[in-house]
Amino acid sequence: MDRSRERESRKRKLRARVIDSGTVLRDEGEQQANREKKRRKRLARLAAAAFVLVLAVAGAAGYYMYRESHQYEEAAVLWEKEQAADASSGYEAYGENVLRYTRDGASYLNKKGEEVWSQAFEMKSPFAAVRGDYAAIADRNGYAIYICDKGGCLGTVATDLPISRISVSSTGVTAAILEDAKSNVIAFYDKTGTKLQVEVQTTLAGNGYPIDLAISPNGMLLMVSYVYLDAGLMQNQVVFYNFDDEGQSVKDRLVGGFREYGSSIVARVRFLDNTCACAFAQDRLCFYSLEHTMKPELTRQVDVAGEIDSICYSEDYVGLVVSEGGGPGKLFLYGASGKEIFSEEIGTGYEHVEISGSHVLLYNETECRIYNASGKLKYAGPLPGNTDKLLCLGERSYIQIGGQSMRGLELN
């Protein structure tokens, strides 16, 4: 009996182990199946996300290629606003809006032609310089400078000598060439119009006669084009000054001078940013690096074959229109380093050439050509009404100013 019970007990225990093992195997199998199911779902979601991403990238690339290559056929008027006619009116792109100045005052107009602020003054020959949030308006051969930001006039300057040129930095510091019979002075003013305790004295027998100047965006560097006499011949040079603390260690703060121009007059100088500058001579472009602020470097010279008809520039680009032997004009666009981006024949008859945003605008009173920064022609055709100024606000949006009207245009 005892043996029978013992055998029966062993059989029950064996069956129990077999059942438990089967249950464990079934549980593990179910878990493995669930894991595989979750893995397949996760892979499916990843595949779907990757497909959507590929579609998005392809769509973005397609849109970019379309936008780059698409040429518009019409400049449609979205709105029009009347304004008082004034033959002395000048306009500057100022942020996304427009600075208008006349002999009677200045006004800041938004992209709908609405007046944001105005400042009254009396000038015989107003001209303006704009950089970042600041603008300076001066009376050429007069004695007044108005310094403004996008909120209105911040300060005024009354000079003792006539003003010939001005340049403003993105900090509001304004530099001005003041002319005297025997010598000239380059004076500096802060954004409130207070004269700063630094200046550059020039004479024809010394550095020469200053014909243009540019102040760096941070207000620390100054670039001046001088004409001077050498053995009775008129020559040109470009000089750099450093008004930062480190510039105190050198005489007159003069940190670099370049006399490679000979008799080729440098009529315009410009800081593109704090480290890149450009000089526009009669027969060449010269690009300078200010990476080492105590040792400016000539990094590239572009010799021009032909006559330079027009120049234009922005913070990123420099442009030239060159003609040769009375033939059609050719547009050249360069990056801030001096590398050529594109060149294109444009024909003749365009009175204005400007870089506005990332577009190059060529226009006269009634028609225009617009290129993007890649050299793609975006529009070639008529403009509604007369045109004194054309400004780009975006890929398709423009402001046209002319006669007694200001218009919002959209390219279609």
GROMACS .gro file of C-alpha atoms in nm:
model
  412
    1MET     CA    1   0.000   0.000   0.000
    2ASP     CA    2   0.274   0.237   0.102
    3ARG     CA    3   0.456   0.171  -0.223
    4SER     CA    4   0.136   0.231  -0.426
    5ARG     CA    5   0.072   0.563  -0.250
    6GLU     CA    6   0.433   0.668  -0.302
    7ARG     CA    7   0.416   0.587  -0.675
    8GLU     CA    8   0.087   0.780  -0.702
    9SER     CA    9   0.240   1.079  -0.526
   10ARG     CA   10   0.536   1.080  -0.762
   11LYS     CA   11   0.300   1.067  -1.061
   12ARG     CA   12   0.100   1.365  -0.932
   13LYS     CA   13   0.416   1.569  -0.876
   14LEU     CA   14   0.542   1.482  -1.224
   15ARG     CA   15   0.209   1.583  -1.382
   16ALA     CA   16   0.219   1.911  -1.187
   17ARG     CA   17   0.569   1.986  -1.312
   18VAL     CA   18   0.462   1.909  -1.668
   19ILE     CA   19   0.160   2.142  -1.637
   20ASP     CA   20   0.368   2.419  -1.477
   21SER     CA   21   0.632   2.387  -1.749
   22GLY     CA   22   0.367   2.406  -2.019
   23THR     CA   23   0.216   2.713  -1.859
   24VAL     CA   24   0.559   2.878  -1.838
   25LEU     CA   25   0.631   2.792  -2.201
   26ARG     CA   26   0.292   2.928  -2.309
   27ASP     CA   27   0.351   3.253  -2.110
   28GLU     CA   28   0.694   3.300  -2.259
   29GLY     CA   29   0.558   3.233  -2.607
   30GLU     CA   30   0.280   3.487  -2.560
   31GLN     CA   31   0.527   3.744  -2.427
   32GLN     CA   32   0.756   3.686  -2.723
   33ALA     CA   33   0.462   3.724  -2.962
   34ASN     CA   34   0.357   4.048  -2.790
   35ARG     CA   35   0.710   4.183  -2.808
   36GLU     CA   36   0.727   4.100  -3.178
   37LYS     CA   37   0.392   4.266  -3.236
   38LYS     CA   38   0.505   4.583  -3.058
   39ARG     CA   39   0.832   4.581  -3.253
   40ARG     CA   40   0.643   4.559  -3.583
   41LYS     CA   41   0.415   4.846  -3.478
   42ARG     CA   42   0.716   5.057  -3.376
   43LEU     CA   43   0.889   4.987  -3.708
   44ALA     CA   44   0.569   5.073  -3.892
   45ARG     CA   45   0.544   5.406  -3.707
   46LEU     CA   46   0.910   5.483  -3.778
   47ALA     CA   47   0.864   5.396  -4.144
   48ALA     CA   48   0.556   5.621  -4.162
   49ALA     CA   49   0.742   5.906  -3.991
   50ALA     CA   50   1.039   5.861  -4.226
   51PHE     CA   51   0.803   5.865  -4.524
   52VAL     CA   52   0.640   6.187  -4.402
   53LEU     CA   53   0.984   6.341  -4.343
   54VAL     CA   54   1.099   6.243  -4.692
   55LEU     CA   55   0.781   6.394  -4.837
   56ALA     CA   56   0.835   6.714  -4.633
   57VAL     CA   57   1.200   6.743  -4.742
   58ALA     CA   58   1.108   6.673  -5.101
   59GLY     CA   59   0.825   6.926  -5.080
   60ALA     CA   60   1.052   7.190  -4.925
   61ALA     CA   61   1.321   7.122  -5.185
   62GLY     CA   62   1.065   7.138  -5.462
   63TYR     CA   63   0.922   7.465  -5.327
   64TYR     CA   64   1.273   7.612  -5.292
   65MET     CA   65   1.360   7.514  -5.649
   66TYR     CA   66   1.029   7.654  -5.771
   67ARG     CA   67   1.078   7.978  -5.580
   68GLU     CA   68   1.438   8.009  -5.702
   69SER     CA   69   1.357   7.947  -6.066
   70HIS     CA   70   1.005   8.092  -6.095
   71GLN     CA   71   0.981   8.415  -6.290
   72TYR     CA   72   0.688   8.645  -6.218
   73GLU     CA   73   0.492   8.812  -6.496
   74GLU     CA   74   0.307   9.102  -6.332
   75ALA     CA   75   0.354   9.369  -6.066
   76ALA     CA   76   0.006   9.415  -5.922
   77VAL     CA   77  -0.093   9.713  -5.704
   78LEU     CA   78  -0.226   9.602  -5.363
   79TRP     CA   79  -0.275   9.949  -5.218
   80GLU     CA   80  -0.191  10.309  -5.299
   81LYS     CA   81  -0.151  10.612  -5.076
   82GLU     CA   82  -0.111  10.973  -5.183
   83GLN     CA   83   0.174  11.183  -5.051
   84ALA     CA   84   0.284  11.540  -5.099
   85ALA     CA   85   0.509  11.590  -5.400
   86ASP     CA   86   0.852  11.735  -5.328
   87ALA     CA   87   1.138  11.742  -5.577
   88SER     CA   88   1.388  11.726  -5.289
   89SER     CA   89   1.244  11.403  -5.145
   90GLY     CA   90   1.482  11.121  -5.066
   91TYR     CA   91   1.407  10.770  -4.944
   92GLU     CA   92   1.602  10.503  -4.759
   93ALA     CA   93   1.503  10.149  -4.668
   94TYR     CA   94   1.487  10.153  -4.288
   95GLY     CA   95   1.428   9.811  -4.133
   96GLU     CA   96   1.115   9.679  -4.302
   97ASN     CA   97   0.986  10.032  -4.352
   98VAL     CA   98   1.087  10.356  -4.524
   99LEU     CA   99   1.257  10.678  -4.417
  100ARG     CA  100   1.144  10.979  -4.622
  101TYR     CA  101   1.324  11.312  -4.597
  102THR     CA  102   1.269  11.649  -4.763
  103ARG     CA  103   1.388  12.006  -4.710
  104ASP     CA  104   1.104  12.051  -4.458
  105GLY     CA  105   1.154  11.741  -4.246
  106ALA     CA  106   1.167  11.363  -4.220
  107SER     CA  107   0.906  11.095  -4.165
  108TYR     CA  108   0.913  10.723  -4.093
  109LEU     CA  109   0.654  10.533  -4.299
  110ASN     CA  110   0.542  10.176  -4.240
  111LYS     CA  111   0.490   9.922  -4.518
  112LYS     CA  112   0.134  10.050  -4.570
  113GLY     CA  113   0.250  10.407  -4.627
  114GLU     CA  114   0.124  10.519  -4.286
  115GLU     CA  115   0.328  10.771  -4.090
  116VAL     CA  116   0.485  10.634  -3.772
  117TRP     CA  117   0.659  10.958  -3.675
  118SER     CA  118   0.770  11.285  -3.830
  119GLN     CA  119   1.038  11.542  -3.754
  120ALA     CA  120   1.027  11.897  -3.886
  121PHE     CA  121   1.344  12.085  -3.988
  122GLU     CA  122   1.472  12.317  -4.259
  123MET     CA  123   1.756  12.201  -4.485
  124LYS     CA  124   1.873  12.313  -4.828
  125SER     CA  125   2.010  11.977  -4.942
  126PRO     CA  126   1.918  11.689  -4.709
  127PHE     CA  127   2.084  11.348  -4.734
  128ALA     CA  128   2.075  11.046  -4.504
  129ALA     CA  129   2.268  10.744  -4.380
  130VAL     CA  130   2.104  10.438  -4.223
  131ARG     CA  131   2.247  10.147  -4.024
  132GLY     CA  132   2.048   9.900  -3.816
  133ASP     CA  133   1.803  10.085  -3.591
  134TYR     CA  134   1.959  10.429  -3.648
  135ALA     CA  135   1.942  10.696  -3.916
  136ALA     CA  136   2.126  11.027  -3.949
  137ILE     CA  137   1.995  11.307  -4.171
  138ALA     CA  138   2.226  11.597  -4.255
  139ASP     CA  139   2.224  11.915  -4.463
  140ARG     CA  140   2.496  11.889  -4.728
  141ASN     CA  141   2.716  12.200  -4.706
  142GLY     CA  142   2.497  12.302  -4.413
  143TYR     CA  143   2.538  12.279  -4.036
  144ALA     CA  144   2.270  12.044  -3.901
  145ILE     CA  145   2.246  11.669  -3.832
  146TYR     CA  146   1.939  11.490  -3.692
  147ILE     CA  147   1.998  11.146  -3.536
  148CYS     CA  148   1.693  10.918  -3.514
  149ASP     CA  149   1.588  10.567  -3.427
  150LYS     CA  150   1.265  10.388  -3.518
  151GLY     CA  151   1.084  10.576  -3.242
  152GLY     CA  152   1.175  10.926  -3.361
  153CYS     CA  153   1.445  11.190  -3.328
  154LEU     CA  154   1.695  11.128  -3.045
  155GLY     CA  155   1.924  11.426  -3.084
  156THR     CA  156   2.044  11.709  -3.305
  157VAL     CA  157   2.387  11.842  -3.395
  158ALA     CA  158   2.479  12.200  -3.485
  159THR     CA  159   2.825  12.208  -3.644
  160ASP     CA  160   3.066  12.499  -3.680
  161LEU     CA  161   3.180  12.388  -4.026
  162PRO     CA  162   2.987  12.275  -4.337
  163ILE     CA  163   2.903  11.904  -4.361
  164SER     CA  164   3.006  11.709  -4.670
  165ARG     CA  165   2.963  11.341  -4.569
  166ILE     CA  166   2.817  11.137  -4.283
  167SER     CA  167   2.813  10.774  -4.174
  168VAL     CA  168   2.615  10.619  -3.889
  169SER     CA  169   2.683  10.300  -3.692
  170SER     CA  170   2.434  10.047  -3.557
  171THR     CA  171   2.500  10.192  -3.209
  172GLY     CA  172   2.392  10.540  -3.319
  173VAL     CA  173   2.743  10.692  -3.332
  174THR     CA  174   2.762  10.931  -3.627
  175ALA     CA  175   3.082  11.041  -3.804
  176ALA     CA  176   3.084  11.353  -4.021
  177ILE     CA  177   3.336  11.518  -4.252
  178LEU     CA  178   3.340  11.892  -4.176
  179GLU     CA  179   3.508  12.112  -4.434
  180ASP     CA  180   3.732  12.413  -4.374
  181ALA     CA  181   3.931  12.629  -4.613
  182LYS     CA  182   4.268  12.507  -4.482
  183SER     CA  183   4.191  12.172  -4.318
  184ASN     CA  184   3.911  11.926  -4.261
  185VAL     CA  185   3.780  11.760  -3.947
  186ILE     CA  186   3.613  11.421  -3.902
  187ALA     CA  187   3.396  11.463  -3.593
  188PHE     CA  188   3.198  11.205  -3.395
  189TYR     CA  189   2.865  11.233  -3.213
  190ASP     CA  190   2.668  10.990  -2.998
  191LYS     CA  191   2.303  10.908  -3.062
  192THR     CA  192   2.184  11.209  -2.858
  193GLY     CA  193   2.395  11.447  -3.068
  194THR     CA  194   2.663  11.499  -2.802
  195LYS     CA  195   3.006  11.554  -2.955
  196LEU     CA  196   3.257  11.285  -2.858
  197GLN     CA  197   3.609  11.370  -2.748
  198VAL     CA  198   3.774  11.215  -3.052
  199GLU     CA  199   3.828  11.359  -3.397
  200VAL     CA  200   4.056  11.331  -3.699
  201GLN     CA  201   4.229  11.642  -3.832
  202THR     CA  202   4.330  11.628  -4.198
  203THR     CA  203   4.520  11.853  -4.437
  204LEU     CA  204   4.601  11.813  -4.805
  205ALA     CA  205   4.971  11.817  -4.716
  206GLY     CA  206   4.916  11.544  -4.454
  207ASN     CA  207   4.680  11.249  -4.503
  208GLY     CA  208   4.500  11.437  -4.778
  209TYR     CA  209   4.150  11.559  -4.848
  210PRO     CA  210   3.875  11.317  -4.730
  211ILE     CA  211   3.619  11.240  -4.999
  212ASP     CA  212   3.425  10.961  -4.825
  213LEU     CA  213   3.410  10.780  -4.493
  214ALA     CA  214   3.246  10.478  -4.333
  215ILE     CA  215   3.211  10.384  -3.968
  216SER     CA  216   3.188  10.017  -3.866
  217PRO     CA  217   2.856   9.887  -3.733
  218ASN     CA  218   2.993   9.872  -3.376
  219GLY     CA  219   3.126  10.229  -3.404
  220MET     CA  220   3.485  10.131  -3.324
  221LEU     CA  221   3.653  10.148  -3.669
  222LEU     CA  222   3.665  10.424  -3.928
  223MET     CA  223   3.750  10.390  -4.298
  224VAL     CA  224   3.835  10.703  -4.500
  225SER     CA  225   3.918  10.763  -4.865
  226TYR     CA  226   4.169  11.047  -4.914
  227VAL     CA  227   4.311  11.221  -5.218
  228TYR     CA  228   4.659  11.361  -5.166
  229LEU     CA  229   4.944  11.518  -5.364
  230ASP     CA  230   5.256  11.320  -5.449
  231ALA     CA  231   5.520  11.501  -5.658
  232GLY     CA  232   5.247  11.730  -5.784
  233LEU     CA  233   5.019  11.442  -5.889
  234MET     CA  234   4.681  11.366  -5.734
  235GLN     CA  235   4.679  11.020  -5.573
  236ASN     CA  236   4.429  10.821  -5.365
  237GLN     CA  237   4.463  10.617  -5.047
  238VAL     CA  238   4.233  10.431  -4.807
  239VAL     CA  239   4.306  10.463  -4.436
  240PHE     CA  240   4.169  10.280  -4.128
  241TYR     CA  241   4.144  10.414  -3.772
  242ASN     CA  242   4.073  10.224  -3.450
  243PHE     CA  243   3.882  10.411  -3.177
  244ASP     CA  244   3.856  10.114  -2.940
  245ASP     CA  245   4.082  10.095  -2.633
  246GLU     CA  246   4.350   9.909  -2.826
  247GLY     CA  247   4.373  10.194  -3.076
  248GLN     CA  248   4.516  10.424  -2.808
  249SER     CA  249   4.854  10.252  -2.847
  250VAL     CA  250   4.917  10.389  -3.200
  251LYS     CA  251   4.968  10.746  -3.319
  252ASP     CA  252   4.647  10.920  -3.428
  253ARG     CA  253   4.477  10.577  -3.392
  254LEU     CA  254   4.579  10.508  -3.753
  255VAL     CA  255   4.610  10.129  -3.795
  256GLY     CA  256   4.634  10.083  -4.171
  257GLY     CA  257   4.684  10.269  -4.497
  258PHE     CA  258   4.666  10.144  -4.856
  259ARG     CA  259   4.809  10.338  -5.150
  260GLU     CA  260   4.766  10.082  -5.429
  261TYR     CA  261   4.510  10.300  -5.609
  262GLY     CA  262   4.744  10.552  -5.769
  263SER     CA  263   4.534  10.812  -5.948
  264SER     CA  264   4.221  10.592  -5.947
  265ILE     CA  265   3.975  10.784  -5.728
  266VAL     CA  266   3.800  10.588  -5.450
  267ALA     CA  267   3.467  10.769  -5.442
  268ARG     CA  268   3.292  10.537  -5.198
  269VAL     CA  269   3.395  10.324  -4.900
  270ARG     CA  270   3.170  10.097  -4.699
  271PHE     CA  271   3.179   9.860  -4.402
  272LEU     CA  272   2.966   9.557  -4.489
  273ASP     CA  273   2.995   9.430  -4.130
  274ASN     CA  274   3.245   9.470  -3.845
  275THR     CA  275   3.511   9.259  -4.018
  276CYS     CA  276   3.453   9.318  -4.390
  277ALA     CA  277   3.490   9.646  -4.580
  278CYS     CA  278   3.496   9.749  -4.945
  279ALA     CA  279   3.641  10.040  -5.143
  280PHE     CA  280   3.489  10.140  -5.479
  281ALA     CA  281   3.749  10.291  -5.711
  282GLN     CA  282   3.716  10.404  -6.072
  283ASP     CA  283   3.863  10.083  -6.212
  284ARG     CA  284   3.852   9.827  -5.930
  285LEU     CA  285   3.690   9.694  -5.616
  286CYS     CA  286   3.906   9.628  -5.311
  287PHE     CA  287   3.788   9.406  -5.025
  288TYR     CA  288   3.943   9.435  -4.679
  289SER     CA  289   3.940   9.211  -4.373
  290LEU     CA  290   3.926   9.365  -4.025
  291GLU     CA  291   3.950   9.036  -3.838
  292HIS     CA  292   4.267   9.181  -3.683
  293THR     CA  293   4.145   9.528  -3.594
  294MET     CA  294   4.498   9.661  -3.548
  295LYS     CA  295   4.613   9.530  -3.886
  296PRO     CA  296   4.359   9.562  -4.171
  297GLU     CA  297   4.434   9.338  -4.467
  298LEU     CA  298   4.358   9.374  -4.839
  299THR     CA  299   4.210   9.031  -4.915
  300ARG     CA  300   4.089   9.065  -5.274
  301GLN     CA  301   4.112   9.312  -5.560
  302VAL     CA  302   3.871   9.293  -5.852
  303ASP     CA  303   3.997   9.477  -6.159
  304VAL     CA  304   3.717   9.610  -6.377
  305ALA     CA  305   3.747   9.611  -6.755
  306GLY     CA  306   3.512   9.882  -6.873
  307GLU     CA  307   3.333  10.174  -6.713
  308ILE     CA  308   3.157  10.138  -6.377
  309ASP     CA  309   2.812  10.290  -6.431
  310SER     CA  310   2.657  10.210  -6.092
  311ILE     CA  311   2.742  10.055  -5.757
  312CYS     CA  312   2.525   9.902  -5.486
  313TYR     CA  313   2.588   9.728  -5.156
  314SER     CA  314   2.428   9.578  -4.846
  315GLU     CA  315   2.554   9.397  -4.537
  316ASP     CA  316   2.608   9.080  -4.743
  317TYR     CA  317   2.667   9.182  -5.104
  318VAL     CA  318   2.840   9.428  -5.334
  319GLY     CA  319   2.717   9.495  -5.686
  320LEU     CA  320   2.845   9.671  -5.998
  321VAL     CA  321   2.698   9.758  -6.334
  322VAL     CA  322   2.974   9.781  -6.593
  323SER     CA  323   2.956   9.884  -6.958
  324GLU     CA  324   3.222   9.872  -7.226
  325GLY     CA  325   3.242  10.069  -7.548
  326GLY     CA  326   2.879  10.180  -7.530
  327GLY     CA  327   2.758   9.820  -7.526
  328PRO     CA  328   2.493   9.669  -7.296
  329GLY     CA  329   2.550   9.687  -6.923
  330LYS     CA  330   2.658   9.385  -6.722
  331LEU     CA  331   2.564   9.324  -6.359
  332PHE     CA  332   2.821   9.168  -6.124
  333LEU     CA  333   2.736   9.057  -5.770
  334TYR     CA  334   3.002   8.972  -5.508
  335GLY     CA  335   2.988   8.835  -5.157
  336ALA     CA  336   3.137   9.018  -4.859
  337SER     CA  337   3.469   8.833  -4.912
  338GLY     CA  338   3.494   8.953  -5.271
  339LYS     CA  339   3.402   8.623  -5.434
  340GLU     CA  340   3.192   8.666  -5.748
  341ILE     CA  341   2.842   8.518  -5.709
  342PHE     CA  342   2.706   8.583  -6.058
  343SER     CA  343   2.724   8.813  -6.360
  344GLU     CA  344   2.448   8.887  -6.609
  345GLU     CA  345   2.392   9.110  -6.911
  346ILE     CA  346   2.110   9.355  -6.837
  347GLY     CA  347   2.089   9.580  -7.142
  348THR     CA  348   2.067   9.958  -7.099
  349GLY     CA  349   1.834  10.225  -6.966
  350TYR     CA  350   1.827  10.146  -6.593
  351GLU     CA  351   1.886  10.457  -6.383
  352HIS     CA  352   1.889  10.292  -6.041
  353VAL     CA  353   2.066   9.981  -5.916
  354GLU     CA  354   2.013   9.875  -5.555
  355ILE     CA  355   2.039   9.574  -5.329
  356SER     CA  356   1.723   9.546  -5.122
  357GLY     CA  357   1.701   9.246  -4.891
  358SER     CA  358   1.832   8.948  -5.087
  359HIS     CA  359   1.739   9.094  -5.426
  360VAL     CA  360   1.912   9.318  -5.679
  361LEU     CA  361   1.679   9.579  -5.826
  362LEU     CA  362   1.746   9.761  -6.153
  363TYR     CA  363   1.484  10.014  -6.252
  364ASN     CA  364   1.393  10.340  -6.419
  365GLU     CA  365   1.070  10.538  -6.400
  366THR     CA  366   0.853  10.279  -6.570
  367GLU     CA  367   1.016   9.933  -6.568
  368CYS     CA  368   1.249   9.711  -6.371
  369ARG     CA  369   1.448   9.388  -6.357
  370ILE     CA  370   1.475   9.194  -6.031
  371TYR     CA  371   1.733   8.922  -5.959
  372ASN     CA  372   1.767   8.711  -5.649
  373ALA     CA  373   2.104   8.659  -5.482
  374SER     CA  374   2.159   8.342  -5.688
  375GLY     CA  375   2.137   8.535  -6.011
  376LYS     CA  376   1.790   8.412  -6.112
  377LEU     CA  377   1.579   8.668  -6.294
  378LYS     CA  378   1.257   8.701  -6.093
  379TYR     CA  379   1.082   8.978  -6.284
  380ALA     CA  380   1.140   9.183  -6.597
  381GLY     CA  381   0.862   9.416  -6.696
  382PRO     CA  382   0.670   9.738  -6.642
  383LEU     CA  383   0.593   9.915  -6.316
  384PRO     CA  384   0.264  10.098  -6.254
  385GLY     CA  385   0.307  10.477  -6.246
  386ASN     CA  386   0.635  10.662  -6.200
  387THR     CA  387   0.916  10.525  -5.984
  388ASP     CA  388   1.166  10.722  -5.776
  389LYS     CA  389   1.237  10.440  -5.530
  390LEU     CA  390   1.169  10.066  -5.524
  391LEU     CA  391   1.212   9.861  -5.208
  392CYS     CA  392   1.191   9.485  -5.156
  393LEU     CA  393   0.999   9.365  -4.850
  394GLY     CA  394   1.001   8.992  -4.933
  395GLU     CA  395   1.002   8.741  -5.216
  396ARG     CA  396   0.697   8.897  -5.381
  397SER     CA  397   0.627   9.215  -5.183
  398TYR     CA  398   0.760   9.557  -5.285
  399ILE     CA  399   0.706   9.924  -5.213
  400GLN     CA  400   0.710  10.167  -5.504
  401ILE     CA  401   0.746  10.540  -5.442
  402GLY     CA  402   0.706  10.797  -5.715
  403GLY     CA  403   0.543  11.129  -5.789
  404GLN     CA  404   0.262  11.180  -5.541
  405SER     CA  405   0.203  10.814  -5.461
  406MET     CA  406   0.334  10.528  -5.252
  407ARG     CA  407   0.219  10.183  -5.360
  408GLY     CA  408   0.236   9.830  -5.229
  409LEU     CA  409   0.318   9.586  -5.511
  410GLU     CA  410   0.290   9.210  -5.531
  411LEU     CA  411   0.459   9.005  -5.802
  412ASN     CA  412   0.235   8.745  -5.966
   0.00000   0.00000   0.00000
